[in-house]
Amino acid sequence: MEPSDVQRGLEDVVALESRICFIDGQQGRLLYRGYDIRELASRSTFEEVAYLLWYSRLPSAGQLADLKRRMAELRVLPDALARTIDSLPSAALPMDVLRTAVSALALLEPEETKPGASSIGGAQRLTAVLPTILGWIQRRRSGARPVAARPDLSQAAYTLYALLDREPSELDARAMDVALILHADHELNASTFAARVTASTLSDLYSAITSAIGTLKGPLHGGANERVMELLAEIGTPDRAEEVVKAKLARHERIMGFGHRVYKVEDPRATILREWSRKVGEERGNLNDYALLRKVEEVVHREKGLYPNVDLYSGSVYSLLGIPHDLFTPLFASSRVAGWTAHVLEEYDDLRLIRPMAKYVGATDLTYVPIGGRT
Ligand code: CMC
């Protein structure tokens, strides 16, 4: 390939081979290690999916029980990390705190207790402890008591418990489990790519996940569902959806929760989350967000031909569960960390430094002018 062939945003560039995740953007299909996401979302749990991503196969009952026990042990937040988080500005964004916390964790855990820093043990440690970090961030600002590790709860129930300081109902825990499953991996999205670039230099797992968290933060990637909730607040009632959305499109603004680089049809994760938004809304007798989102969908599809992505309905589910909006993206990270770590381990197994080229379009014939001679 000539260096002049620029693919902006690396669109359609196939950068590496992977056995983790397959997206069929034309058919709207998503597979983790060969299993359809729709089947995983209706029949499995987040822990099973994490096992699948890390070990390339579904666990036996014994293997799953071992993984759950191990991850429950790994939920505990080191005191030094709790103190580090406490020392950060109280107005800091949770996503920034999470990034700093993961980076600090690599330094604060004594080498002998760190479970194999760049191995499946490290992947399990990070995946297990992220909900505790989120819980600490949330509870410290609301003045509630610290998070107890609660080894008896599933990852989904524990995530809600850590954030909300109460045990969730079965329906809420299942809604969270499905959301965690749906966000666990998505091929070479920007944050996973960032993690793999970091790993490809033979840097460590914690550094790779810190890169990924920084990349997920942006509204074009992980931050979109928070903006969807802002849009709903701006619209207010379904009868205003048409006017507000059309005005935004006329100003060439992007409507968050729509469009995708890979899917040319509806994102299958959006299809599943739409149902959960309705189910959890019905159970609470509050279908306001659901009704608004259906209307927004209708207008955006009619006006721009765009389909919903995973972010359109996830925010409404999280809101109904009682999760503050600025924790949506950190929550995304607490699920995607399973996929990030699987990709980093795959990268180590098939290592090739990721180092693309740029087409230089700047000047080439300038002459150095001593500082006294410059205007
Ligand atoms: N609202 C309005 N117009 C849009 C949108 C949108 N959400 N998405 C794409 N378009 C338009 C875009 O303006 C462009 O139109 P034109 O050709 O007239 O200039 C055309 O569609 C193609 O857009 P693009 O930016 O070249 O497409 P992309 O492949 O770079 O975009 C995207 C992918 C996700 C960045 C984009 O669809 C977007 O900005 N969506 C909103 C943010 C969002 O929901 N992000 C979450 C993505 S899913 C979670 C994840 O996997 O990270």
XYZ file of C-alpha atoms and ligand atoms in Angstrom:
427
model
C 0.000 0.000 0.000
C 1.257 3.484 -0.864
C 1.756 5.825 2.125
C -0.549 8.238 0.294
C -3.606 5.951 0.802
C -5.027 7.589 3.915
C -8.021 5.874 5.538
C -9.299 8.598 7.841
C -10.262 7.170 11.223
C -8.800 3.847 9.964
C -12.270 3.214 8.532
C -12.509 -0.246 6.915
C -8.868 -0.974 7.771
C -8.384 -4.535 9.016
C -5.615 -4.130 11.590
C -5.248 -7.630 13.048
C -6.719 -11.113 13.401
C -8.795 -11.891 16.475
C -10.843 -14.836 17.769
C -12.752 -12.854 20.387
C -15.605 -10.940 18.810
C -17.345 -10.892 15.435
C -19.620 -8.119 14.203
C -21.703 -8.576 11.077
C -22.564 -4.949 10.408
C -24.849 -5.767 7.461
C -26.989 -8.331 9.289
C -26.793 -6.718 12.743
C -25.185 -9.774 14.371
C -22.711 -9.791 17.236
C -20.859 -12.890 18.428
C -18.545 -13.402 21.411
C -16.194 -16.334 20.694
C -18.783 -17.687 18.252
C -21.867 -17.328 20.484
C -24.677 -14.988 19.461
C -25.114 -12.034 21.818
C -28.906 -12.547 21.823
C -28.486 -16.037 23.249
C -25.862 -14.905 25.760
C -28.061 -11.990 26.881
C -31.085 -14.208 27.415
C -29.385 -17.283 28.913
C -25.993 -16.493 30.445
C -24.501 -14.270 33.135
C -21.714 -11.688 33.060
C -19.342 -14.052 34.880
C -19.949 -16.773 32.254
C -19.322 -14.261 29.490
C -16.115 -13.014 31.125
C -14.931 -16.628 31.401
C -15.810 -17.168 27.744
C -13.866 -14.078 26.676
C -10.780 -14.985 28.733
C -10.647 -18.767 28.215
C -12.316 -19.103 24.752
C -14.934 -21.562 26.034
C -18.015 -21.581 28.240
C -17.239 -22.719 31.795
C -18.430 -25.942 33.383
C -20.472 -25.517 36.584
C -17.308 -26.085 38.664
C -15.218 -23.660 36.631
C -17.907 -21.003 36.937
C -18.195 -21.499 40.688
C -14.384 -21.170 40.998
C -14.357 -17.994 38.938
C -17.177 -16.437 40.985
C -15.429 -17.292 44.245
C -12.142 -15.891 42.976
C -13.705 -12.692 41.680
C -15.638 -12.187 44.908
C -12.307 -12.353 46.797
C -10.778 -9.854 44.396
C -13.491 -7.226 45.024
C -11.733 -5.809 48.024
C -10.406 -2.265 47.632
C -6.905 -1.759 49.080
C -6.913 0.909 51.814
C -4.185 2.803 49.991
C -6.384 3.056 46.900
C -9.352 4.260 48.956
C -7.105 6.977 50.420
C -5.802 7.892 46.944
C -9.352 8.315 45.670
C -10.251 10.363 48.745
C -7.341 12.704 48.022
C -8.648 13.608 44.544
C -10.736 16.767 44.015
C -14.319 16.074 45.083
C -15.656 17.667 41.890
C -13.570 15.380 39.641
C -15.544 13.461 36.999
C -16.060 9.812 37.986
C -14.516 8.697 34.694
C -11.347 10.677 35.478
C -11.254 9.232 38.987
C -11.660 5.724 37.584
C -8.772 6.246 35.144
C -6.526 7.520 37.944
C -7.645 4.736 40.298
C -6.761 1.960 37.839
C -3.396 3.563 37.176
C -2.769 3.941 40.922
C -3.859 0.365 41.623
C -0.878 -0.884 39.613
C 1.421 0.960 42.045
C -0.422 0.384 45.272
C -0.799 -3.367 45.248
C 2.265 -5.120 46.571
C 3.740 -7.305 43.855
C 3.177 -10.476 45.912
C -0.595 -9.893 46.222
C -1.095 -8.605 42.707
C -2.596 -11.603 40.893
C -0.267 -12.030 37.920
C -0.203 -8.417 36.773
C -0.369 -9.117 33.037
C -2.199 -12.449 33.037
C -5.768 -13.725 33.417
C -5.272 -13.138 37.151
C -4.747 -9.427 36.464
C -7.811 -9.442 34.191
C -9.895 -10.970 36.983
C -8.562 -8.547 39.578
C -9.416 -5.510 37.456
C -12.849 -6.825 36.468
C -13.691 -7.742 40.063
C -12.529 -4.501 41.662
C -13.979 -1.951 39.217
C -17.492 -2.022 40.753
C -15.934 -1.469 44.183
C -14.031 1.546 42.853
C -17.252 2.933 41.333
C -19.070 2.296 44.597
C -16.370 4.136 46.509
C -16.564 7.110 44.118
C -20.333 7.290 44.490
C -20.542 6.719 48.232
C -17.799 9.148 49.126
C -19.658 11.990 47.392
C -22.987 11.029 48.911
C -21.497 10.543 52.364
C -22.659 6.931 52.659
C -20.725 4.164 54.383
C -17.891 2.323 52.572
C -18.585 -0.606 50.287
C -18.444 -4.073 51.863
C -17.166 -6.594 49.299
C -20.302 -8.884 49.613
C -18.908 -12.123 48.146
C -22.433 -13.607 48.147
C -23.651 -11.367 45.313
C -23.237 -11.882 41.559
C -21.189 -9.281 39.722
C -24.382 -7.589 38.470
C -26.091 -7.515 41.884
C -22.843 -6.423 43.529
C -22.419 -3.588 41.012
C -25.857 -2.228 41.927
C -25.260 -2.811 45.621
C -21.913 -0.980 45.472
C -23.460 2.004 43.672
C -26.776 2.262 45.489
C -26.015 0.876 48.952
C -28.927 -1.554 48.797
C -29.487 -5.033 47.456
C -31.280 -4.959 44.104
C -34.467 -6.836 43.223
C -34.140 -9.882 40.975
C -35.425 -7.927 37.977
C -32.987 -5.052 38.532
C -30.054 -7.433 38.962
C -31.007 -9.255 35.764
C -31.325 -5.940 33.868
C -27.834 -5.029 35.050
C -26.512 -8.479 34.163
C -27.843 -8.124 30.608
C -26.330 -4.625 30.294
C -22.957 -5.949 31.513
C -23.101 -8.842 29.025
C -23.982 -6.538 26.123
C -21.121 -4.134 26.868
C -18.452 -6.748 27.582
C -16.786 -6.630 24.171
C -17.105 -5.102 20.740
C -14.197 -6.042 18.507
C -11.748 -3.241 17.682
C -13.701 -0.263 19.023
C -11.561 2.773 19.859
C -10.876 1.889 23.516
C -10.036 -1.744 22.786
C -7.747 -0.618 19.999
C -6.072 1.817 22.407
C -5.569 -1.027 24.899
C -4.072 -3.238 22.202
C -1.767 -0.460 20.961
C -0.452 -0.049 24.518
C -0.068 -3.813 24.960
C 1.675 -4.119 21.591
C 4.641 -2.191 22.996
C 4.874 -4.934 25.678
C 3.586 -2.520 28.272
C 1.629 -4.026 31.178
C -2.076 -4.847 31.475
C -2.862 -2.035 33.932
C -1.295 0.550 31.582
C -3.313 -0.860 28.679
C -6.565 -0.593 30.660
C -5.694 2.960 31.739
C -5.301 3.871 28.030
C -8.633 2.224 27.284
C -10.492 4.112 30.022
C -9.154 7.436 28.745
C -10.346 6.527 25.250
C -13.780 5.336 26.339
C -14.459 8.668 28.023
C -15.226 10.584 24.818
C -18.870 11.210 23.819
C -18.396 9.601 20.408
C -17.640 6.326 22.196
C -18.631 5.603 25.791
C -20.059 8.964 26.761
C -23.022 8.928 24.367
C -25.706 7.501 26.688
C -25.219 10.340 29.152
C -25.869 12.793 26.312
C -28.976 10.827 25.329
C -30.376 11.522 28.796
C -29.575 15.234 28.355
C -31.494 15.137 25.079
C -34.497 13.540 26.790
C -34.444 16.239 29.458
C -34.351 18.898 26.733
C -37.255 17.316 24.844
C -39.415 16.818 27.951
C -42.578 15.369 26.375
C -43.025 13.138 23.286
C -44.942 15.856 21.392
C -41.771 18.026 21.408
C -39.455 15.281 20.082
C -40.054 16.057 16.421
C -39.340 19.783 16.788
C -36.221 19.399 18.982
C -34.641 16.612 16.934
C -35.333 18.298 13.589
C -33.841 21.574 14.852
C -30.678 19.742 15.931
C -30.367 17.968 12.605
C -30.872 21.268 10.783
C -27.904 22.637 12.761
C -25.934 19.493 11.711
C -25.712 18.340 15.302
C -25.288 14.641 16.000
C -28.057 12.841 17.812
C -26.365 10.662 20.385
C -27.300 6.996 20.455
C -27.613 6.778 16.652
C -25.275 5.647 13.906
C -22.327 3.313 14.026
C -19.078 2.854 12.177
C -19.712 -0.875 11.659
C -23.474 -1.531 11.899
C -25.428 -0.489 8.842
C -28.653 -1.794 10.415
C -29.872 -1.738 14.010
C -27.251 -2.594 16.611
C -28.493 -5.877 18.151
C -27.580 -4.543 21.603
C -30.044 -1.674 21.074
C -32.798 -4.168 20.223
C -32.236 -6.019 23.505
C -31.886 -2.878 25.633
C -35.061 -1.386 24.140
C -36.942 -4.361 25.564
C -35.260 -3.947 28.952
C -36.030 -0.235 28.987
C -39.702 -1.151 28.511
C -39.628 -4.025 31.010
C -37.958 -2.078 33.836
C -40.117 0.984 33.040
C -43.322 -1.083 33.177
C -42.326 -2.624 36.488
C -41.878 0.873 37.927
C -44.928 2.331 36.196
C -42.671 4.836 34.421
C -42.475 4.561 30.650
C -41.683 8.253 30.086
C -38.128 7.774 28.787
C -39.179 4.752 26.766
C -41.968 6.703 25.051
C -39.638 9.633 24.330
C -36.951 7.364 22.919
C -39.422 5.591 20.632
C -40.469 8.961 19.260
C -36.862 10.161 18.817
C -36.079 6.894 17.005
C -38.966 7.444 14.620
C -37.887 11.005 13.768
C -34.160 10.234 13.378
C -34.848 7.240 11.168
C -37.291 9.176 9.000
C -35.063 12.252 8.689
C -31.573 10.648 8.476
C -32.110 6.919 7.942
C -29.983 6.242 11.054
C -30.496 3.284 13.395
C -30.085 3.209 17.188
C -26.851 1.971 18.726
C -26.247 0.460 22.169
C -26.220 3.889 23.823
C -29.772 4.885 22.945
C -31.546 2.737 25.539
C -28.811 1.905 28.050
C -29.092 5.283 29.796
C -32.844 4.897 30.307
C -32.311 1.460 31.890
C -29.573 2.783 34.195
C -31.682 5.804 35.147
C -34.603 3.594 36.117
C -32.226 1.493 38.202
C -31.290 4.708 40.053
C -27.759 5.148 38.723
C -26.503 8.754 38.450
C -25.832 9.817 34.865
C -22.140 10.553 35.338
C -21.592 6.922 36.330
C -22.909 5.531 33.030
C -19.535 5.578 31.273
C -17.601 4.211 34.276
C -20.218 1.454 34.367
C -19.554 0.764 30.682
C -15.843 0.457 31.602
C -16.643 -1.990 34.419
C -18.147 -4.337 31.836
C -15.849 -3.665 28.856
C -12.824 -4.375 31.055
C -13.580 -8.082 30.491
C -13.197 -7.583 26.736
C -10.274 -5.159 27.007
C -8.299 -7.615 29.086
C -9.150 -10.528 26.743
C -7.848 -8.444 23.834
C -4.683 -7.440 25.687
C -3.950 -11.108 26.473
C -4.605 -12.006 22.837
C -2.224 -9.230 21.800
C 0.528 -10.622 24.043
C 0.006 -14.066 22.464
C 0.379 -12.758 18.917
C 2.521 -9.723 19.429
C 3.271 -7.255 16.680
C 4.045 -3.629 17.521
C 1.101 -1.524 16.257
C 2.650 1.379 14.480
C 0.829 2.828 11.449
C 2.121 5.653 9.285
C 0.982 9.212 8.639
C 0.915 10.892 5.269
C 2.953 14.015 5.803
C 1.182 17.054 4.332
C 3.199 19.830 6.043
C 5.939 22.086 4.701
C 9.286 20.613 3.626
C 11.417 23.565 2.568
C 11.582 25.968 5.523
C 14.864 27.550 6.643
C 15.645 28.049 10.315
C 15.456 31.718 11.387
C 17.337 32.669 14.614
C 14.914 33.924 17.294
C 15.989 37.548 16.980
C 15.039 37.561 13.315
C 11.456 36.256 13.748
C 8.397 38.515 13.684
N -26.606 12.029 14.293
C -26.709 12.737 13.178
N -26.006 12.452 12.067
C -25.177 11.402 12.133
C -25.034 10.627 13.277
C -25.794 10.975 14.399
N -25.715 10.272 15.510
N -24.150 9.634 13.039
C -23.737 9.784 11.785
N -24.347 10.850 11.232
C -24.213 11.350 9.893
C -22.977 12.218 9.770
O -23.241 13.564 10.063
C -22.606 11.997 8.344
O -23.500 12.748 7.531
P -22.974 13.524 6.255
O -22.421 12.458 5.356
O -24.187 14.202 5.751
O -21.920 14.451 6.760
C -22.940 10.522 8.101
O -23.969 10.219 9.035
C -21.761 9.598 8.326
O -21.195 9.892 9.601
P -19.713 9.573 10.009
O -19.332 10.481 11.130
O -18.813 9.542 8.827
O -19.829 8.112 10.511
P -18.856 7.425 11.526
O -18.704 6.046 11.068
O -17.605 8.175 11.780
O -19.768 7.561 12.821
C -20.282 7.524 15.063
C -19.870 6.689 13.855
C -20.693 6.535 16.160
C -19.081 8.347 15.533
C -21.469 8.448 14.700
O -22.537 7.703 14.211
C -21.878 9.318 15.873
O -21.280 10.359 16.101
N -22.941 8.887 16.630
C -23.333 9.598 17.808
C -22.458 9.194 18.995
C -22.834 7.843 19.515
O -23.984 7.498 19.627
N -21.797 7.081 19.876
C -21.956 5.742 20.414
C -21.478 4.728 19.423
S -21.951 3.072 19.865
C -20.968 2.757 21.256
C -19.627 2.357 20.867
O -19.473 1.276 20.260
O -18.674 3.098 21.204
